[in-house]
PDB file of N, CA, C and O in Angstrom, chain B, residues numbered from 101:
ATOM      1  N   MET B 101       0.837  -1.177   0.000  1.00  0.00           N
ATOM      2  CA  MET B 101       0.000   0.000   0.000  1.00  0.00           C
ATOM      3  C   MET B 101       0.889   1.251   0.000  1.00  0.00           C
ATOM      4  O   MET B 101       1.887   1.320   0.717  1.00  0.00           O
ATOM      5  N   ILE B 102       0.515   2.201  -0.793  1.00  0.00           N
ATOM      6  CA  ILE B 102       1.269   3.448  -0.885  1.00  0.00           C
ATOM      7  C   ILE B 102       0.783   4.403   0.204  1.00  0.00           C
ATOM      8  O   ILE B 102      -0.419   4.640   0.329  1.00  0.00           O
ATOM      9  N   PRO B 103       1.716   4.957   0.995  1.00  0.00           N
ATOM     10  CA  PRO B 103       1.288   5.912   2.019  1.00  0.00           C
ATOM     11  C   PRO B 103       0.734   7.188   1.370  1.00  0.00           C
ATOM     12  O   PRO B 103       1.273   7.702   0.390  1.00  0.00           O
ATOM     13  N   VAL B 104      -0.331   7.659   1.942  1.00  0.00           N
ATOM     14  CA  VAL B 104      -0.968   8.868   1.431  1.00  0.00           C
ATOM     15  C   VAL B 104      -1.017   9.888   2.560  1.00  0.00           C
ATOM     16  O   VAL B 104      -1.365   9.561   3.695  1.00  0.00           O
ATOM     17  N   SER B 105      -0.673  11.095   2.240  1.00  0.00           N
ATOM     18  CA  SER B 105      -0.819  12.148   3.246  1.00  0.00           C
ATOM     19  C   SER B 105      -1.667  13.268   2.652  1.00  0.00           C
ATOM     20  O   SER B 105      -1.590  13.585   1.465  1.00  0.00           O
ATOM     21  N   VAL B 106      -2.454  13.833   3.507  1.00  0.00           N
ATOM     22  CA  VAL B 106      -3.337  14.913   3.086  1.00  0.00           C
ATOM     23  C   VAL B 106      -2.877  16.175   3.792  1.00  0.00           C
ATOM     24  O   VAL B 106      -2.670  16.180   5.006  1.00  0.00           O
ATOM     25  N   HIS B 107      -2.721  17.222   3.040  1.00  0.00           N
ATOM     26  CA  HIS B 107      -2.284  18.495   3.607  1.00  0.00           C
ATOM     27  C   HIS B 107      -3.395  19.518   3.435  1.00  0.00           C
ATOM     28  O   HIS B 107      -3.974  19.666   2.358  1.00  0.00           O
ATOM     29  N   TYR B 108      -3.672  20.208   4.512  1.00  0.00           N
ATOM     30  CA  TYR B 108      -4.673  21.266   4.469  1.00  0.00           C
ATOM     31  C   TYR B 108      -3.954  22.594   4.280  1.00  0.00           C
ATOM     32  O   TYR B 108      -3.072  22.949   5.062  1.00  0.00           O
ATOM     33  N   VAL B 109      -4.331  23.310   3.257  1.00  0.00           N
ATOM     34  CA  VAL B 109      -3.778  24.635   3.012  1.00  0.00           C
ATOM     35  C   VAL B 109      -4.905  25.634   3.223  1.00  0.00           C
ATOM     36  O   VAL B 109      -5.832  25.700   2.416  1.00  0.00           O
ATOM     37  N   PRO B 110      -4.837  26.411   4.298  1.00  0.00           N
ATOM     38  CA  PRO B 110      -5.933  27.328   4.588  1.00  0.00           C
ATOM     39  C   PRO B 110      -6.034  28.455   3.569  1.00  0.00           C
ATOM     40  O   PRO B 110      -5.036  28.927   3.025  1.00  0.00           O
ATOM     41  N   VAL B 111      -7.264  28.864   3.332  1.00  0.00           N
ATOM     42  CA  VAL B 111      -7.513  30.032   2.487  1.00  0.00           C
ATOM     43  C   VAL B 111      -7.744  31.189   3.448  1.00  0.00           C
ATOM     44  O   VAL B 111      -8.718  31.200   4.201  1.00  0.00           O
ATOM     45  N   VAL B 112      -6.846  32.154   3.414  1.00  0.00           N
ATOM     46  CA  VAL B 112      -6.950  33.286   4.326  1.00  0.00           C
ATOM     47  C   VAL B 112      -7.520  34.483   3.574  1.00  0.00           C
ATOM     48  O   VAL B 112      -7.001  34.900   2.539  1.00  0.00           O
ATOM     49  N   LEU B 113      -8.596  35.019   4.125  1.00  0.00           N
ATOM     50  CA  LEU B 113      -9.195  36.237   3.583  1.00  0.00           C
ATOM     51  C   LEU B 113      -8.486  37.392   4.280  1.00  0.00           C
ATOM     52  O   LEU B 113      -8.546  37.509   5.504  1.00  0.00           O
ATOM     53  N   ARG B 114      -7.822  38.237   3.517  1.00  0.00           N
ATOM     54  CA  ARG B 114      -6.892  39.201   4.091  1.00  0.00           C
ATOM     55  C   ARG B 114      -7.396  40.636   4.183  1.00  0.00           C
ATOM     56  O   ARG B 114      -6.615  41.547   4.459  1.00  0.00           O
ATOM     57  N   SER B 115      -8.673  40.845   3.958  1.00  0.00           N
ATOM     58  CA  SER B 115      -9.199  42.208   4.069  1.00  0.00           C
ATOM     59  C   SER B 115     -10.709  42.165   4.238  1.00  0.00           C
ATOM     60  O   SER B 115     -11.356  41.146   3.993  1.00  0.00           O
ATOM     61  N   THR B 116     -11.247  43.289   4.662  1.00  0.00           N
ATOM     62  CA  THR B 116     -12.702  43.405   4.767  1.00  0.00           C
ATOM     63  C   THR B 116     -13.332  43.157   3.407  1.00  0.00           C
ATOM     64  O   THR B 116     -14.354  42.479   3.302  1.00  0.00           O
ATOM     65  N   LYS B 117     -12.720  43.706   2.371  1.00  0.00           N
ATOM     66  CA  LYS B 117     -13.263  43.548   1.020  1.00  0.00           C
ATOM     67  C   LYS B 117     -13.319  42.073   0.619  1.00  0.00           C
ATOM     68  O   LYS B 117     -14.318  41.626   0.056  1.00  0.00           O
ATOM     69  N   GLU B 118     -12.264  41.319   0.902  1.00  0.00           N
ATOM     70  CA  GLU B 118     -12.261  39.888   0.565  1.00  0.00           C
ATOM     71  C   GLU B 118     -13.335  39.135   1.340  1.00  0.00           C
ATOM     72  O   GLU B 118     -14.015  38.274   0.782  1.00  0.00           O
ATOM     73  N   ILE B 119     -13.491  39.454   2.622  1.00  0.00           N
ATOM     74  CA  ILE B 119     -14.516  38.787   3.427  1.00  0.00           C
ATOM     75  C   ILE B 119     -15.898  39.134   2.885  1.00  0.00           C
ATOM     76  O   ILE B 119     -16.744  38.254   2.724  1.00  0.00           O
ATOM     77  N   CYS B 120     -16.126  40.418   2.603  1.00  0.00           N
ATOM     78  CA  CYS B 120     -17.430  40.856   2.076  1.00  0.00           C
ATOM     79  C   CYS B 120     -17.744  40.194   0.739  1.00  0.00           C
ATOM     80  O   CYS B 120     -18.860  39.722   0.525  1.00  0.00           O
ATOM     81  N   THR B 121     -16.771  40.160  -0.151  1.00  0.00           N
ATOM     82  CA  THR B 121     -16.977  39.564  -1.472  1.00  0.00           C
ATOM     83  C   THR B 121     -17.257  38.069  -1.354  1.00  0.00           C
ATOM     84  O   THR B 121     -18.161  37.553  -2.012  1.00  0.00           O
ATOM     85  N   THR B 122     -16.498  37.382  -0.531  1.00  0.00           N
ATOM     86  CA  THR B 122     -16.652  35.936  -0.378  1.00  0.00           C
ATOM     87  C   THR B 122     -18.004  35.563   0.211  1.00  0.00           C
ATOM     88  O   THR B 122     -18.623  34.592  -0.224  1.00  0.00           O
ATOM     89  N   PHE B 123     -18.469  36.328   1.197  1.00  0.00           N
ATOM     90  CA  PHE B 123     -19.711  35.987   1.886  1.00  0.00           C
ATOM     91  C   PHE B 123     -20.896  36.840   1.452  1.00  0.00           C
ATOM     92  O   PHE B 123     -21.994  36.687   1.988  1.00  0.00           O
ATOM     93  N   GLY B 124     -20.691  37.733   0.491  1.00  0.00           N
ATOM     94  CA  GLY B 124     -21.794  38.544  -0.028  1.00  0.00           C
ATOM     95  C   GLY B 124     -22.439  39.415   1.037  1.00  0.00           C
ATOM     96  O   GLY B 124     -23.663  39.486   1.142  1.00  0.00           O
ATOM     97  N   THR B 125     -21.604  40.074   1.820  1.00  0.00           N
ATOM     98  CA  THR B 125     -22.123  40.891   2.911  1.00  0.00           C
ATOM     99  C   THR B 125     -21.449  42.258   2.939  1.00  0.00           C
ATOM    100  O   THR B 125     -20.659  42.586   2.053  1.00  0.00           O
ATOM    101  N   SER B 126     -21.760  43.041   3.946  1.00  0.00           N
ATOM    102  CA  SER B 126     -21.262  44.415   4.045  1.00  0.00           C
ATOM    103  C   SER B 126     -20.228  44.547   5.168  1.00  0.00           C
ATOM    104  O   SER B 126     -20.153  43.693   6.052  1.00  0.00           O
ATOM    105  N   PRO B 127     -19.435  45.622   5.128  1.00  0.00           N
ATOM    106  CA  PRO B 127     -18.488  45.869   6.221  1.00  0.00           C
ATOM    107  C   PRO B 127     -19.191  45.999   7.578  1.00  0.00           C
ATOM    108  O   PRO B 127     -18.645  45.592   8.603  1.00  0.00           O
ATOM    109  N   GLU B 128     -20.381  46.557   7.581  1.00  0.00           N
ATOM    110  CA  GLU B 128     -21.131  46.694   8.836  1.00  0.00           C
ATOM    111  C   GLU B 128     -21.451  45.316   9.418  1.00  0.00           C
ATOM    112  O   GLU B 128     -21.346  45.111  10.628  1.00  0.00           O
ATOM    113  N   ARG B 129     -21.837  44.380   8.562  1.00  0.00           N
ATOM    114  CA  ARG B 129     -22.144  43.024   9.015  1.00  0.00           C
ATOM    115  C   ARG B 129     -20.884  42.350   9.549  1.00  0.00           C
ATOM    116  O   ARG B 129     -20.944  41.618  10.537  1.00  0.00           O
ATOM    117  N   ILE B 130     -19.751  42.588   8.907  1.00  0.00           N
ATOM    118  CA  ILE B 130     -18.484  42.017   9.379  1.00  0.00           C
ATOM    119  C   ILE B 130     -18.203  42.506  10.798  1.00  0.00           C
ATOM    120  O   ILE B 130     -17.821  41.713  11.659  1.00  0.00           O
ATOM    121  N   ARG B 131     -18.387  43.794  11.049  1.00  0.00           N
ATOM    122  CA  ARG B 131     -18.165  44.343  12.392  1.00  0.00           C
ATOM    123  C   ARG B 131     -19.123  43.712  13.406  1.00  0.00           C
ATOM    124  O   ARG B 131     -18.740  43.455  14.548  1.00  0.00           O
ATOM    125  N   THR B 132     -20.367  43.465  12.989  1.00  0.00           N
ATOM    126  CA  THR B 132     -21.338  42.802  13.867  1.00  0.00           C
ATOM    127  C   THR B 132     -20.867  41.392  14.198  1.00  0.00           C
ATOM    128  O   THR B 132     -20.923  40.969  15.353  1.00  0.00           O
ATOM    129  N   TRP B 133     -20.403  40.663  13.184  1.00  0.00           N
ATOM    130  CA  TRP B 133     -19.907  39.308  13.413  1.00  0.00           C
ATOM    131  C   TRP B 133     -18.755  39.311  14.415  1.00  0.00           C
ATOM    132  O   TRP B 133     -18.687  38.451  15.294  1.00  0.00           O
ATOM    133  N   VAL B 134     -17.847  40.283  14.279  1.00  0.00           N
ATOM    134  CA  VAL B 134     -16.713  40.374  15.202  1.00  0.00           C
ATOM    135  C   VAL B 134     -17.225  40.532  16.631  1.00  0.00           C
ATOM    136  O   VAL B 134     -16.733  39.870  17.546  1.00  0.00           O
ATOM    137  N   LYS B 135     -18.205  41.402  16.821  1.00  0.00           N
ATOM    138  CA  LYS B 135     -18.783  41.614  18.158  1.00  0.00           C
ATOM    139  C   LYS B 135     -19.448  40.348  18.690  1.00  0.00           C
ATOM    140  O   LYS B 135     -19.496  40.128  19.900  1.00  0.00           O
ATOM    141  N   GLU B 136     -19.964  39.511  17.775  1.00  0.00           N
ATOM    142  CA  GLU B 136     -20.634  38.268  18.165  1.00  0.00           C
ATOM    143  C   GLU B 136     -19.659  37.112  18.366  1.00  0.00           C
ATOM    144  O   GLU B 136     -20.071  36.009  18.723  1.00  0.00           O
ATOM    145  N   GLY B 137     -18.371  37.356  18.139  1.00  0.00           N
ATOM    146  CA  GLY B 137     -17.371  36.328  18.400  1.00  0.00           C
ATOM    147  C   GLY B 137     -16.878  35.558  17.194  1.00  0.00           C
ATOM    148  O   GLY B 137     -16.286  34.490  17.349  1.00  0.00           O
ATOM    149  N   ALA B 138     -17.109  36.072  15.993  1.00  0.00           N
ATOM    150  CA  ALA B 138     -16.635  35.390  14.782  1.00  0.00           C
ATOM    151  C   ALA B 138     -15.112  35.261  14.806  1.00  0.00           C
ATOM    152  O   ALA B 138     -14.427  36.117  15.364  1.00  0.00           O
ATOM    153  N   PRO B 139     -14.582  34.197  14.205  1.00  0.00           N
ATOM    154  CA  PRO B 139     -13.131  34.007  14.163  1.00  0.00           C
ATOM    155  C   PRO B 139     -12.486  34.921  13.120  1.00  0.00           C
ATOM    156  O   PRO B 139     -11.963  34.471  12.100  1.00  0.00           O
ATOM    157  N   ILE B 140     -12.544  36.207  13.412  1.00  0.00           N
ATOM    158  CA  ILE B 140     -11.975  37.228  12.537  1.00  0.00           C
ATOM    159  C   ILE B 140     -10.958  38.004  13.360  1.00  0.00           C
ATOM    160  O   ILE B 140     -11.289  38.558  14.409  1.00  0.00           O
ATOM    161  N   ALA B 141      -9.721  38.040  12.881  1.00  0.00           N
ATOM    162  CA  ALA B 141      -8.681  38.807  13.565  1.00  0.00           C
ATOM    163  C   ALA B 141      -8.792  40.259  13.124  1.00  0.00           C
ATOM    164  O   ALA B 141      -8.918  40.558  11.936  1.00  0.00           O
ATOM    165  N   VAL B 142      -8.743  41.150  14.099  1.00  0.00           N
ATOM    166  CA  VAL B 142      -8.837  42.576  13.810  1.00  0.00           C
ATOM    167  C   VAL B 142      -7.522  43.226  14.211  1.00  0.00           C
ATOM    168  O   VAL B 142      -7.140  43.212  15.380  1.00  0.00           O
ATOM    169  N   GLU B 143      -6.838  43.794  13.229  1.00  0.00           N
ATOM    170  CA  GLU B 143      -5.612  44.531  13.518  1.00  0.00           C
ATOM    171  C   GLU B 143      -5.993  45.986  13.730  1.00  0.00           C
ATOM    172  O   GLU B 143      -6.810  46.542  12.997  1.00  0.00           O
ATOM    173  N   THR B 144      -5.387  46.595  14.748  1.00  0.00           N
ATOM    174  CA  THR B 144      -5.704  47.988  15.058  1.00  0.00           C
ATOM    175  C   THR B 144      -4.455  48.854  14.980  1.00  0.00           C
ATOM    176  O   THR B 144      -3.327  48.367  15.058  1.00  0.00           O
ATOM    177  N   ASP B 145      -4.693  50.158  14.825  1.00  0.00           N
ATOM    178  CA  ASP B 145      -3.576  51.095  14.851  1.00  0.00           C
ATOM    179  C   ASP B 145      -3.289  51.481  16.297  1.00  0.00           C
ATOM    180  O   ASP B 145      -3.908  50.948  17.218  1.00  0.00           O
ATOM    181  N   LYS B 146      -2.360  52.399  16.497  1.00  0.00           N
ATOM    182  CA  LYS B 146      -1.964  52.760  17.863  1.00  0.00           C
ATOM    183  C   LYS B 146      -3.089  53.432  18.645  1.00  0.00           C
ATOM    184  O   LYS B 146      -3.029  53.500  19.873  1.00  0.00           O
ATOM    185  N   ASN B 147      -4.116  53.931  17.950  1.00  0.00           N
ATOM    186  CA  ASN B 147      -5.260  54.561  18.614  1.00  0.00           C
ATOM    187  C   ASN B 147      -6.384  53.572  18.899  1.00  0.00           C
ATOM    188  O   ASN B 147      -7.400  53.936  19.492  1.00  0.00           O
ATOM    189  N   GLY B 148      -6.205  52.329  18.480  1.00  0.00           N
ATOM    190  CA  GLY B 148      -7.226  51.314  18.713  1.00  0.00           C
ATOM    191  C   GLY B 148      -8.277  51.216  17.623  1.00  0.00           C
ATOM    192  O   GLY B 148      -9.249  50.474  17.762  1.00  0.00           O
ATOM    193  N   SER B 149      -8.091  51.958  16.539  1.00  0.00           N
ATOM    194  CA  SER B 149      -9.036  51.892  15.419  1.00  0.00           C
ATOM    195  C   SER B 149      -8.706  50.696  14.534  1.00  0.00           C
ATOM    196  O   SER B 149      -7.539  50.426  14.250  1.00  0.00           O
ATOM    197  N   ALA B 150      -9.739  49.984  14.103  1.00  0.00           N
ATOM    198  CA  ALA B 150      -9.540  48.815  13.245  1.00  0.00           C
ATOM    199  C   ALA B 150      -8.965  49.247  11.906  1.00  0.00           C
ATOM    200  O   ALA B 150      -9.472  50.173  11.273  1.00  0.00           O
ATOM    201  N   VAL B 151      -7.910  48.576  11.478  1.00  0.00           N
ATOM    202  CA  VAL B 151      -7.306  48.884  10.187  1.00  0.00           C
ATOM    203  C   VAL B 151      -7.355  47.703   9.220  1.00  0.00           C
ATOM    204  O   VAL B 151      -7.261  47.893   8.007  1.00  0.00           O
ATOM    205  N   ARG B 152      -7.501  46.477   9.750  1.00  0.00           N
ATOM    206  CA  ARG B 152      -7.538  45.320   8.864  1.00  0.00           C
ATOM    207  C   ARG B 152      -8.257  44.168   9.550  1.00  0.00           C
ATOM    208  O   ARG B 152      -8.094  43.932  10.747  1.00  0.00           O
ATOM    209  N   TYR B 153      -9.048  43.467   8.770  1.00  0.00           N
ATOM    210  CA  TYR B 153      -9.739  42.271   9.240  1.00  0.00           C
ATOM    211  C   TYR B 153      -9.199  41.088   8.450  1.00  0.00           C
ATOM    212  O   TYR B 153      -9.008  41.185   7.238  1.00  0.00           O
ATOM    213  N   ARG B 154      -8.953  39.971   9.129  1.00  0.00           N
ATOM    214  CA  ARG B 154      -8.487  38.749   8.466  1.00  0.00           C
ATOM    215  C   ARG B 154      -9.224  37.560   9.050  1.00  0.00           C
ATOM    216  O   ARG B 154      -9.580  37.544  10.228  1.00  0.00           O
ATOM    217  N   SER B 155      -9.444  36.568   8.206  1.00  0.00           N
ATOM    218  CA  SER B 155     -10.083  35.350   8.691  1.00  0.00           C
ATOM    219  C   SER B 155      -9.733  34.189   7.778  1.00  0.00           C
ATOM    220  O   SER B 155      -9.498  34.365   6.583  1.00  0.00           O
ATOM    221  N   GLU B 156      -9.702  33.008   8.361  1.00  0.00           N
ATOM    222  CA  GLU B 156      -9.524  31.798   7.576  1.00  0.00           C
ATOM    223  C   GLU B 156     -10.906  31.396   7.062  1.00  0.00           C
ATOM    224  O   GLU B 156     -11.846  31.265   7.847  1.00  0.00           O
ATOM    225  N   LEU B 157     -11.031  31.204   5.779  1.00  0.00           N
ATOM    226  CA  LEU B 157     -12.310  30.948   5.126  1.00  0.00           C
ATOM    227  C   LEU B 157     -13.110  29.839   5.796  1.00  0.00           C
ATOM    228  O   LEU B 157     -14.271  30.053   6.143  1.00  0.00           O
ATOM    229  N   ILE B 158     -12.526  28.668   5.987  1.00  0.00           N
ATOM    230  CA  ILE B 158     -13.292  27.537   6.511  1.00  0.00           C
ATOM    231  C   ILE B 158     -13.732  27.771   7.951  1.00  0.00           C
ATOM    232  O   ILE B 158     -14.828  27.361   8.335  1.00  0.00           O
ATOM    233  N   ARG B 159     -12.893  28.426   8.754  1.00  0.00           N
ATOM    234  CA  ARG B 159     -13.280  28.694  10.153  1.00  0.00           C
ATOM    235  C   ARG B 159     -14.451  29.662  10.216  1.00  0.00           C
ATOM    236  O   ARG B 159     -15.368  29.473  11.015  1.00  0.00           O
ATOM    237  N   LEU B 160     -14.430  30.700   9.379  1.00  0.00           N
ATOM    238  CA  LEU B 160     -15.534  31.657   9.373  1.00  0.00           C
ATOM    239  C   LEU B 160     -16.799  31.000   8.828  1.00  0.00           C
ATOM    240  O   LEU B 160     -17.890  31.220   9.353  1.00  0.00           O
ATOM    241  N   TYR B 161     -16.657  30.203   7.787  1.00  0.00           N
ATOM    242  CA  TYR B 161     -17.807  29.492   7.226  1.00  0.00           C
ATOM    243  C   TYR B 161     -18.446  28.582   8.275  1.00  0.00           C
ATOM    244  O   TYR B 161     -19.667  28.579   8.431  1.00  0.00           O
ATOM    245  N   MET B 162     -17.632  27.815   8.991  1.00  0.00           N
ATOM    246  CA  MET B 162     -18.159  26.906  10.014  1.00  0.00           C
ATOM    247  C   MET B 162     -18.809  27.683  11.159  1.00  0.00           C
ATOM    248  O   MET B 162     -19.831  27.253  11.694  1.00  0.00           O
ATOM    249  N   TRP B 163     -18.229  28.815  11.537  1.00  0.00           N
ATOM    250  CA  TRP B 163     -18.821  29.648  12.589  1.00  0.00           C
ATOM    251  C   TRP B 163     -20.206  30.130  12.156  1.00  0.00           C
ATOM    252  O   TRP B 163     -21.156  30.099  12.938  1.00  0.00           O
ATOM    253  N   LEU B 164     -20.307  30.574  10.906  1.00  0.00           N
ATOM    254  CA  LEU B 164     -21.599  31.048  10.398  1.00  0.00           C
ATOM    255  C   LEU B 164     -22.618  29.915  10.346  1.00  0.00           C
ATOM    256  O   LEU B 164     -23.779  30.115  10.702  1.00  0.00           O
ATOM    257  N   GLU B 165     -22.201  28.730   9.908  1.00  0.00           N
ATOM    258  CA  GLU B 165     -23.110  27.585   9.852  1.00  0.00           C
ATOM    259  C   GLU B 165     -23.631  27.230  11.241  1.00  0.00           C
ATOM    260  O   GLU B 165     -24.828  27.004  11.415  1.00  0.00           O
ATOM    261  N   THR B 166     -22.753  27.180  12.215  1.00  0.00           N
ATOM    262  CA  THR B 166     -23.153  26.861  13.588  1.00  0.00           C
ATOM    263  C   THR B 166     -24.090  27.931  14.131  1.00  0.00           C
ATOM    264  O   THR B 166     -25.109  27.617  14.746  1.00  0.00           O
ATOM    265  N   ARG B 167     -23.749  29.172  13.906  1.00  0.00           N
ATOM    266  CA  ARG B 167     -24.563  30.300  14.374  1.00  0.00           C
ATOM    267  C   ARG B 167     -25.944  30.268  13.740  1.00  0.00           C
ATOM    268  O   ARG B 167     -26.945  30.484  14.423  1.00  0.00           O
ATOM    269  N   ASN B 168     -26.008  30.004  12.453  1.00  0.00           N
ATOM    270  CA  ASN B 168     -27.291  29.990  11.747  1.00  0.00           C
ATOM    271  C   ASN B 168     -28.165  28.815  12.172  1.00  0.00           C
ATOM    272  O   ASN B 168     -29.390  28.931  12.165  1.00  0.00           O
ATOM    273  N   ARG B 169     -27.561  27.685  12.540  1.00  0.00           N
ATOM    274  CA  ARG B 169     -28.342  26.546  13.029  1.00  0.00           C
ATOM    275  C   ARG B 169     -28.961  26.849  14.384  1.00  0.00           C
ATOM    276  O   ARG B 169     -30.059  26.386  14.692  1.00  0.00           O
ATOM    277  N   GLN B 170     -28.249  27.631  15.192  1.00  0.00           N
ATOM    278  CA  GLN B 170     -28.739  27.959  16.531  1.00  0.00           C
ATOM    279  C   GLN B 170     -29.831  29.017  16.508  1.00  0.00           C
ATOM    280  O   GLN B 170     -30.799  28.932  17.264  1.00  0.00           O
ATOM    281  N   SER B 171     -29.679  30.014  15.642  1.00  0.00           N
ATOM    282  CA  SER B 171     -30.691  31.079  15.566  1.00  0.00           C
ATOM    283  C   SER B 171     -30.703  31.677  14.167  1.00  0.00           C
ATOM    284  O   SER B 171     -29.941  32.605  13.894  1.00  0.00           O
ATOM    285  N   PRO B 172     -31.552  31.167  13.269  1.00  0.00           N
ATOM    286  CA  PRO B 172     -31.603  31.689  11.904  1.00  0.00           C
ATOM    287  C   PRO B 172     -31.961  33.169  11.896  1.00  0.00           C
ATOM    288  O   PRO B 172     -32.773  33.638  12.694  1.00  0.00           O
ATOM    289  N   GLU B 173     -31.325  33.902  10.960  1.00  0.00           N
ATOM    290  CA  GLU B 173     -31.589  35.344  10.849  1.00  0.00           C
ATOM    291  C   GLU B 173     -32.865  35.604  10.110  1.00  0.00           C
ATOM    292  O   GLU B 173     -33.245  36.760   9.923  1.00  0.00           O
TER     293      GLU B 173
END
């Protein structure tokens, strides 16, 4: 038998625009998701203002699926 290995290569969404385009939503909705605990990393400037949002596609997708099963919008 030939050994087989499977490698997972994450798809990282590197901006608000990429997240919005991928999920068909708005920047306002992204900010709401962050407040609700979505797996979205928020980089801030020295004043604490958000400058960049990043997320791994599959983790955000799974978070949304779980959230929607618990309480559909």
